[in-house]
Amino acid sequence: MTRIDDVARLAGVSTATVSRALRGLPTVSAATRRRVLAAAEQLDYAVSPSASRLAGGRTGTVAVVVPRITRWFFGTVVEAVEDVLQQAGYDLLLYNLGGREQVRQRVLGTANLHKRVDAVMLVATPLRPADLTALTKLRLPGVTISSGTVVPDWPCVRIDDVGVARTATRHLLDLGHRRIAHISGDPHDELAYTTHLDRRRGYREALRDAGIDPDPGLDVESQFTISGGTRATEELLRRGDPPTAIFAACDEMAMGAMTALRDAGLRVPQDVSVIGVDDHDLAGVLGLSTIAQSAAEQGRLAARILLDPLHGGARPSSGGPCLDTPGAPVILPTRLIVRESTAAPRAH
Amino acid sequence: MTRIDDVARLAGVSTATVSRALRGLPTVSAATRRRVLAAAEQLDYAVSPSASRLAGGRTGTVAVVVPRITRWFFGTVVEAVEDVLQQAGYDLLLYNLGGREQVRQRVLGTANLHKRVDAVMLVATPLRPADLTALTKLRLPGVTISSGTVVPDWPCVRIDDVGVARTATRHLLDLGHRRIAHISGDPHDELAYTTHLDRRRGYREALRDAGIDPDPGLDVESQFTISGGTRATEELLRRGDPPTAIFAACDEMAMGAMTALRDAGLRVPQDVSVIGVDDHDLAGVLGLSTIAQSAAEQGRLAARILLDPLHGGARPSSGGPCLDTPGAPVILPTRLIVRESTAAPRAH
DNA sequence: CTGAAAGCGCTTACAG
DNA sequence: CTGAAAGCGCTTACAG
């Protein structure tokens, strides 16, 4: 392969000048730059990332850590992030935790990341105190999406999970429901996702505001997946005296709930109303009412926030929306979408 | 950060020995290895990938190129691939083409990949003749999944797309359908995905075998997405004299079709039967009949095939299943799953 | 605006 | 089994 010396020789300049010209540094005359670019083009030259990184001390790489790339929210976030990084010339190193504890250790626990990437994006990834300490010691820039754990000095892009849950629950209350169940993630998990906790809190607050005491028998914990929603709903039905409505903590759980209800001979929404959170690609297909959030927008925004300081730009302080309070999370909007899965309960 | 010299000093050996010990090379005495590992551990040492790559000439990185990470098949493939690569200590560099032509150029057209990765995995990514030439010149090892374009010397993992389409169509024929529509990808696209073409071919073959002449009016081209399926079905209905069954080239299109049918006041399967291909996570929820394929298995197998030669292992020749003919694609099995979306047409 | 030279932190023949 | 030394291909002060 052609090296920088080849380009330098052909262009009649030093390798230092080639390096500067190719990176678009301002300290190169227009004429020289033209010659260098032409030479590089002619030789089909591409810089060696390894050499460039070793010499320059920057990796041009961002680590993106997600729980499961196959879930709607994470796939959509990664697609948006990849787009922004790609345009900025950054490589995207994908870490899919997939519930594998050893992977979490390898990714977060060592100096692994430090020498491998310039910055880290943690998507809905909760950290143990020990992980957090290790990560903080690396002094890497980073950003979090959808909380998980708050990392000091890292911006956070998210939605108002408590508010989302309140809106969903209130929608069911407004329709006349009183026995409203909630299916969500497992708070007993050692690494509790704050998303689950916040949505449960909003659900309870909305009930209390309506004068209803939350019934623990209507609150089932499971996983944030389709089958998790199915299992939670089956459990709910097993307990007898079924609810007239279910608020699922995400659309995938809501879809699982719809399956379980159908299999149990119950109709949606005639027998049981169902509402989720996300506005998943298939929510429309299934006629699922939901609280919509834009995963793509969260990914895009987080990627831009991450890249900005890397390019020497100041961290956005007052220009952008919602960034007025440095250190405060950037909260993106959500909205209720009413489809066919929610209706008034049948009169008894 | 600690460097290799620090470890060498603490262990009382040379940096060469540290390098060998840490990589598990056999030419290190057990006692020395123990000392080196202890020192590295104590100093929380992690090798610098940039330096290691530059000196060693290997990147420890695999590029994975997918059309759209948000589609079920690709997300599932990537998750499986990431698992195998992670375990083998490889980094996964994600390229999500997303239909952006400039990205395709940047990824494939230059020497970009050559210095950046040890190997390439192309998932359902068709190549222009010029791209193929450029890629071949790089002499990088690689593997393809789900065809796209056959790259010389690269193994290919896939399913029998023609057979899949024949099975789906025959299922509808067996139920008594005669007016069977097909919705699929756009063959006029400059970069035609062979998947589309093969599935269309199997559809036509099955019809002809049953003595039916394929009706071009029942064959609509669109995109491999939910909304693509919706649009294709709307077009189909606009043409009048609707079919009694639709074979969609993938489950996402089938789901879009179900939406369009519902919105048009048609019931599935009473008015129109629908069958797809994939066994998407939500196929069960929607009661969608389909031809199941394992995206995860394809990803896992392709990743293993790719890694094997990189570790000095010979390319699997006779041991594995379906690998008896070197150069021939590895064909993974598929199977018909009948759910509620397909039934006999109503008697007229 | 440009170049000579040092140095980034490893791995790899080579020699022993 | 181990070490001294060269070299991987760039970028970066430094000097001009």
CSV table of N, CA and C in Angstrom, one decimal, chain B residues 246-347:
chain,number,residue,atom,x,y,z
B,246,ILE,N,-51.8,-12.8,-0.5
B,246,ILE,CA,-50.6,-12.0,-0.8
B,246,ILE,C,-49.4,-12.7,-0.2
B,247,PHE,N,-48.4,-12.9,-1.0
B,247,PHE,CA,-47.1,-13.4,-0.5
B,247,PHE,C,-46.2,-12.2,-0.5
B,248,ALA,N,-45.8,-11.8,0.7
B,248,ALA,CA,-44.9,-10.7,0.9
B,248,ALA,C,-43.5,-11.2,1.0
B,249,ALA,N,-42.5,-10.5,0.4
B,249,ALA,CA,-41.1,-11.0,0.4
B,249,ALA,C,-40.4,-11.0,1.7
B,250,CYS,N,-41.0,-10.3,2.7
B,250,CYS,CA,-40.5,-10.3,4.1
B,250,CYS,C,-41.6,-10.0,5.1
B,251,ASP,N,-41.4,-10.4,6.3
B,251,ASP,CA,-42.5,-10.2,7.3
B,251,ASP,C,-42.8,-8.7,7.5
B,252,GLU,N,-41.8,-7.8,7.4
B,252,GLU,CA,-42.1,-6.4,7.6
B,252,GLU,C,-43.1,-5.9,6.5
B,253,MET,N,-42.9,-6.4,5.3
B,253,MET,CA,-43.8,-6.0,4.2
B,253,MET,C,-45.2,-6.6,4.4
B,254,ALA,N,-45.2,-7.9,5.0
B,254,ALA,CA,-46.4,-8.5,5.3
B,254,ALA,C,-47.2,-7.8,6.3
B,255,MET,N,-46.5,-7.2,7.3
B,255,MET,CA,-47.2,-6.5,8.4
B,255,MET,C,-47.8,-5.2,7.8
B,256,GLY,N,-47.0,-4.6,6.9
B,256,GLY,CA,-47.5,-3.4,6.2
B,256,GLY,C,-48.8,-3.7,5.4
B,257,ALA,N,-48.7,-4.9,4.8
B,257,ALA,CA,-49.9,-5.3,4.0
B,257,ALA,C,-51.1,-5.5,4.9
B,258,MET,N,-50.9,-6.1,6.0
B,258,MET,CA,-52.0,-6.3,7.0
B,258,MET,C,-52.7,-5.0,7.4
B,259,THR,N,-51.8,-4.0,7.6
B,259,THR,CA,-52.4,-2.6,7.9
B,259,THR,C,-53.2,-2.1,6.8
B,260,ALA,N,-52.7,-2.2,5.6
B,260,ALA,CA,-53.4,-1.6,4.4
B,260,ALA,C,-54.7,-2.3,4.2
B,261,LEU,N,-54.7,-3.6,4.4
B,261,LEU,CA,-55.9,-4.4,4.2
B,261,LEU,C,-57.0,-4.0,5.2
B,262,ARG,N,-56.5,-3.9,6.5
B,262,ARG,CA,-57.4,-3.5,7.5
B,262,ARG,C,-58.0,-2.1,7.2
B,263,ASP,N,-57.2,-1.2,6.8
B,263,ASP,CA,-57.6,0.2,6.6
B,263,ASP,C,-58.6,0.2,5.4
B,264,ALA,N,-58.5,-0.8,4.5
B,264,ALA,CA,-59.4,-0.9,3.4
B,264,ALA,C,-60.6,-1.7,3.7
B,265,GLY,N,-60.8,-2.1,4.9
B,265,GLY,CA,-62.0,-2.8,5.4
B,265,GLY,C,-61.9,-4.3,5.0
B,266,LEU,N,-60.8,-4.8,4.7
B,266,LEU,CA,-60.7,-6.2,4.4
B,266,LEU,C,-60.1,-7.0,5.6
B,267,ARG,N,-60.7,-8.2,5.8
B,267,ARG,CA,-60.2,-9.0,6.9
B,267,ARG,C,-59.2,-10.0,6.5
B,268,VAL,N,-58.2,-10.2,7.4
B,268,VAL,CA,-57.2,-11.3,7.2
B,268,VAL,C,-57.5,-12.4,8.2
B,269,PRO,N,-57.7,-13.6,7.8
B,269,PRO,CA,-57.5,-14.1,6.4
B,269,PRO,C,-58.9,-14.3,5.6
B,270,GLN,N,-60.0,-13.9,6.3
B,270,GLN,CA,-61.3,-14.2,5.6
B,270,GLN,C,-61.4,-13.6,4.2
B,271,ASP,N,-60.9,-12.4,4.0
B,271,ASP,CA,-61.0,-11.8,2.7
B,271,ASP,C,-59.7,-12.0,1.9
B,272,VAL,N,-58.6,-11.8,2.6
B,272,VAL,CA,-57.3,-11.9,2.0
B,272,VAL,C,-56.3,-12.7,2.9
B,273,SER,N,-55.6,-13.7,2.4
B,273,SER,CA,-54.6,-14.4,3.2
B,273,SER,C,-53.3,-13.6,3.0
B,274,VAL,N,-52.4,-13.6,4.1
B,274,VAL,CA,-51.1,-13.0,3.9
B,274,VAL,C,-50.1,-13.9,4.5
B,275,ILE,N,-49.0,-14.1,3.8
B,275,ILE,CA,-47.8,-14.8,4.3
B,275,ILE,C,-46.5,-14.1,4.0
B,276,GLY,N,-45.6,-14.1,4.9
B,276,GLY,CA,-44.3,-13.4,4.8
B,276,GLY,C,-43.1,-14.4,4.8
B,277,VAL,N,-42.0,-13.8,5.0
B,277,VAL,CA,-40.7,-14.6,5.2
B,277,VAL,C,-39.9,-13.9,6.3
B,278,ASP,N,-39.4,-14.7,7.3
B,278,ASP,CA,-38.5,-14.3,8.3
B,278,ASP,C,-38.8,-15.0,9.7
B,279,ASP,N,-40.1,-14.9,10.1
B,279,ASP,CA,-40.5,-15.2,11.5
B,279,ASP,C,-39.9,-14.1,12.4
B,280,HIS,N,-40.2,-12.9,12.0
B,280,HIS,CA,-40.0,-11.7,12.8
B,280,HIS,C,-40.5,-11.9,14.2
B,281,ASP,N,-39.8,-11.2,15.2
B,281,ASP,CA,-40.3,-11.3,16.6
B,281,ASP,C,-41.8,-11.1,16.8
B,282,LEU,N,-42.3,-10.2,15.9
B,282,LEU,CA,-43.7,-9.9,16.1
B,282,LEU,C,-44.7,-10.7,15.2
B,283,ALA,N,-44.1,-11.6,14.5
B,283,ALA,CA,-45.0,-12.4,13.6
B,283,ALA,C,-46.0,-13.2,14.4
B,284,GLY,N,-45.6,-13.7,15.6
B,284,GLY,CA,-46.5,-14.4,16.4
B,284,GLY,C,-47.6,-13.5,17.0
B,285,VAL,N,-47.2,-12.3,17.4
B,285,VAL,CA,-48.2,-11.4,18.0
B,285,VAL,C,-49.3,-11.1,16.9
B,286,LEU,N,-48.9,-11.0,15.7
B,286,LEU,CA,-49.8,-10.6,14.6
B,286,LEU,C,-50.5,-11.8,14.0
B,287,GLY,N,-50.1,-13.0,14.5
B,287,GLY,CA,-50.7,-14.2,13.9
B,287,GLY,C,-50.3,-14.4,12.4
B,288,LEU,N,-49.1,-14.0,12.1
B,288,LEU,CA,-48.7,-14.0,10.7
B,288,LEU,C,-48.0,-15.3,10.3
B,289,SER,N,-48.6,-16.0,9.3
B,289,SER,CA,-47.9,-17.2,8.7
B,289,SER,C,-46.7,-16.7,8.0
B,290,THR,N,-45.7,-17.6,8.0
B,290,THR,CA,-44.4,-17.1,7.5
B,290,THR,C,-43.5,-18.3,7.2
B,291,ILE,N,-42.4,-18.0,6.5
B,291,ILE,CA,-41.3,-19.0,6.3
B,291,ILE,C,-40.2,-18.5,7.2
B,292,ALA,N,-39.9,-19.3,8.3
B,292,ALA,CA,-39.0,-18.9,9.3
B,292,ALA,C,-37.5,-19.2,8.8
B,293,GLN,N,-36.7,-18.2,9.1
B,293,GLN,CA,-35.2,-18.4,8.9
B,293,GLN,C,-34.6,-17.9,10.2
B,294,SER,N,-33.4,-18.4,10.5
B,294,SER,CA,-32.7,-17.9,11.7
B,294,SER,C,-31.6,-16.9,11.3
B,295,ALA,N,-31.9,-15.6,11.5
B,295,ALA,CA,-30.9,-14.6,11.2
B,295,ALA,C,-29.7,-14.7,12.2
B,296,ALA,N,-30.0,-15.1,13.4
B,296,ALA,CA,-28.9,-15.2,14.4
B,296,ALA,C,-28.0,-16.3,14.0
B,297,GLU,N,-28.5,-17.4,13.6
B,297,GLU,CA,-27.7,-18.6,13.2
B,297,GLU,C,-26.8,-18.2,12.0
B,298,GLN,N,-27.4,-17.4,11.0
B,298,GLN,CA,-26.6,-17.0,9.9
B,298,GLN,C,-25.4,-16.1,10.3
B,299,GLY,N,-25.8,-15.2,11.2
B,299,GLY,CA,-24.7,-14.3,11.7
B,299,GLY,C,-23.6,-15.0,12.5
B,300,ARG,N,-24.0,-15.9,13.4
B,300,ARG,CA,-23.1,-16.6,14.2
B,300,ARG,C,-22.1,-17.4,13.3
B,301,LEU,N,-22.7,-18.2,12.3
B,301,LEU,CA,-22.0,-19.0,11.5
B,301,LEU,C,-21.0,-18.2,10.6
B,302,ALA,N,-21.5,-17.1,10.0
B,302,ALA,CA,-20.7,-16.3,9.2
B,302,ALA,C,-19.5,-15.7,10.0
B,303,ALA,N,-19.7,-15.3,11.2
B,303,ALA,CA,-18.7,-14.7,12.0
B,303,ALA,C,-17.6,-15.8,12.3
B,304,ARG,N,-18.0,-17.0,12.6
B,304,ARG,CA,-17.1,-18.1,12.9
B,304,ARG,C,-16.3,-18.4,11.6
B,305,ILE,N,-16.9,-18.5,10.5
B,305,ILE,CA,-16.2,-18.8,9.2
B,305,ILE,C,-15.2,-17.7,9.0
B,306,LEU,N,-15.5,-16.5,9.3
B,306,LEU,CA,-14.6,-15.3,9.0
B,306,LEU,C,-13.4,-15.4,9.9
B,307,LEU,N,-13.7,-15.7,11.2
B,307,LEU,CA,-12.6,-15.6,12.2
B,307,LEU,C,-11.6,-16.8,12.1
B,308,ASP,N,-12.1,-17.9,11.6
B,308,ASP,CA,-11.3,-19.1,11.6
B,308,ASP,C,-9.9,-18.9,10.9
B,309,PRO,N,-9.9,-18.5,9.7
B,309,PRO,CA,-8.7,-18.3,9.0
B,309,PRO,C,-7.8,-17.2,9.6
B,310,LEU,N,-8.4,-16.2,10.2
B,310,LEU,CA,-7.6,-15.2,10.8
B,310,LEU,C,-6.8,-15.7,12.0
B,311,HIS,N,-7.2,-16.8,12.6
B,311,HIS,CA,-6.5,-17.3,13.7
B,311,HIS,C,-5.5,-18.4,13.2
B,312,GLY,N,-5.3,-18.4,11.9
B,312,GLY,CA,-4.4,-19.4,11.3
B,312,GLY,C,-5.0,-20.7,11.1
B,313,GLY,N,-6.3,-20.9,11.5
B,313,GLY,CA,-7.0,-22.1,11.3
B,313,GLY,C,-7.3,-22.2,9.8
B,314,ALA,N,-7.4,-23.5,9.3
B,314,ALA,CA,-7.7,-23.6,7.9
B,314,ALA,C,-9.2,-23.3,7.7
B,315,ARG,N,-9.5,-23.0,6.6
B,315,ARG,CA,-10.9,-22.7,6.3
B,315,ARG,C,-11.7,-24.1,6.4
B,316,PRO,N,-12.8,-24.1,7.1
B,316,PRO,CA,-13.5,-25.4,7.3
B,316,PRO,C,-13.8,-26.0,5.9
B,317,SER,N,-13.5,-27.2,5.7
B,317,SER,CA,-13.7,-27.8,4.4
B,317,SER,C,-14.7,-28.9,4.4
B,318,SER,N,-14.4,-29.9,5.3
B,318,SER,CA,-15.3,-31.1,5.3
B,318,SER,C,-16.1,-31.3,6.6
B,319,GLY,N,-15.5,-30.7,7.7
B,319,GLY,CA,-16.1,-31.0,9.0
B,319,GLY,C,-17.5,-30.5,9.1
B,320,GLY,N,-17.7,-29.2,8.9
B,320,GLY,CA,-19.0,-28.6,9.1
B,320,GLY,C,-20.0,-29.0,8.1
B,321,PRO,N,-21.3,-28.8,8.4
B,321,PRO,CA,-22.4,-29.2,7.6
B,321,PRO,C,-22.4,-28.2,6.4
B,322,CYS,N,-22.8,-28.7,5.2
B,322,CYS,CA,-23.0,-27.8,4.1
B,322,CYS,C,-21.7,-27.2,3.5
B,323,LEU,N,-20.6,-27.6,4.1
B,323,LEU,CA,-19.4,-27.0,3.6
B,323,LEU,C,-18.6,-27.9,2.8
B,324,ASP,N,-19.2,-28.9,2.3
B,324,ASP,CA,-18.5,-30.0,1.6
B,324,ASP,C,-17.9,-29.5,0.3
B,325,THR,N,-18.6,-28.6,-0.3
B,325,THR,CA,-18.1,-28.0,-1.6
B,325,THR,C,-17.5,-26.6,-1.3
B,326,PRO,N,-16.2,-26.5,-1.3
B,326,PRO,CA,-15.6,-25.2,-1.0
B,326,PRO,C,-16.1,-24.3,-2.1
B,327,GLY,N,-16.4,-23.1,-1.7
B,327,GLY,CA,-16.8,-22.1,-2.7
B,327,GLY,C,-18.3,-22.0,-2.8
B,328,ALA,N,-19.0,-23.1,-2.5
B,328,ALA,CA,-20.4,-23.1,-2.6
B,328,ALA,C,-21.0,-22.4,-1.4
B,329,PRO,N,-22.1,-21.7,-1.5
B,329,PRO,CA,-22.7,-21.1,-0.3
B,329,PRO,C,-23.2,-22.1,0.7
B,330,VAL,N,-23.1,-21.6,2.0
B,330,VAL,CA,-23.7,-22.4,3.0
B,330,VAL,C,-25.1,-22.1,3.1
B,331,ILE,N,-26.0,-23.1,2.9
B,331,ILE,CA,-27.4,-22.9,2.9
B,331,ILE,C,-28.0,-23.3,4.2
B,332,LEU,N,-28.6,-22.4,4.9
B,332,LEU,CA,-29.3,-22.7,6.2
B,332,LEU,C,-30.8,-23.1,6.0
B,333,PRO,N,-31.3,-23.9,6.8
B,333,PRO,CA,-32.7,-24.4,6.6
B,333,PRO,C,-33.7,-23.3,7.0
B,334,THR,N,-34.9,-23.5,6.4
B,334,THR,CA,-36.0,-22.6,6.7
B,334,THR,C,-37.2,-23.6,6.9
B,335,ARG,N,-38.3,-23.0,7.5
B,335,ARG,CA,-39.5,-23.9,7.6
B,335,ARG,C,-40.8,-23.0,7.6
B,336,LEU,N,-41.8,-23.6,7.1
B,336,LEU,CA,-43.1,-23.0,7.0
B,336,LEU,C,-43.8,-23.0,8.4
B,337,ILE,N,-44.2,-21.8,8.9
B,337,ILE,CA,-45.0,-21.7,10.1
B,337,ILE,C,-46.4,-21.2,9.8
B,338,VAL,N,-47.4,-22.0,10.0
B,338,VAL,CA,-48.7,-21.6,9.6
B,338,VAL,C,-49.4,-21.0,10.9
B,339,ARG,N,-49.8,-19.7,10.8
B,339,ARG,CA,-50.5,-19.1,11.9
B,339,ARG,C,-51.9,-18.7,11.4
B,340,GLU,N,-52.4,-17.6,11.9
B,340,GLU,CA,-53.8,-17.3,11.6
B,340,GLU,C,-54.0,-16.4,10.3
B,341,SER,N,-53.0,-16.0,9.7
B,341,SER,CA,-53.1,-15.1,8.6
B,341,SER,C,-53.4,-15.7,7.2
B,342,THR,N,-53.3,-17.1,7.2
B,342,THR,CA,-53.6,-17.7,5.9
B,342,THR,C,-54.7,-18.8,6.2
B,343,ALA,N,-55.6,-18.8,5.2
B,343,ALA,CA,-56.8,-19.8,5.3
B,343,ALA,C,-57.3,-20.0,3.8
B,344,ALA,N,-58.2,-20.9,3.7
B,344,ALA,CA,-58.7,-21.1,2.3
B,344,ALA,C,-59.5,-19.9,1.9
B,345,PRO,N,-59.5,-19.6,0.6
B,345,PRO,CA,-60.4,-18.5,0.1
B,345,PRO,C,-61.8,-18.8,0.3
B,346,ARG,N,-62.7,-17.8,0.5
B,346,ARG,CA,-64.1,-18.0,0.6
B,346,ARG,C,-64.6,-18.6,-0.7
B,347,ALA,N,-65.6,-19.5,-0.7
B,347,ALA,CA,-66.2,-19.9,-1.9
B,347,ALA,C,-67.0,-18.8,-2.5
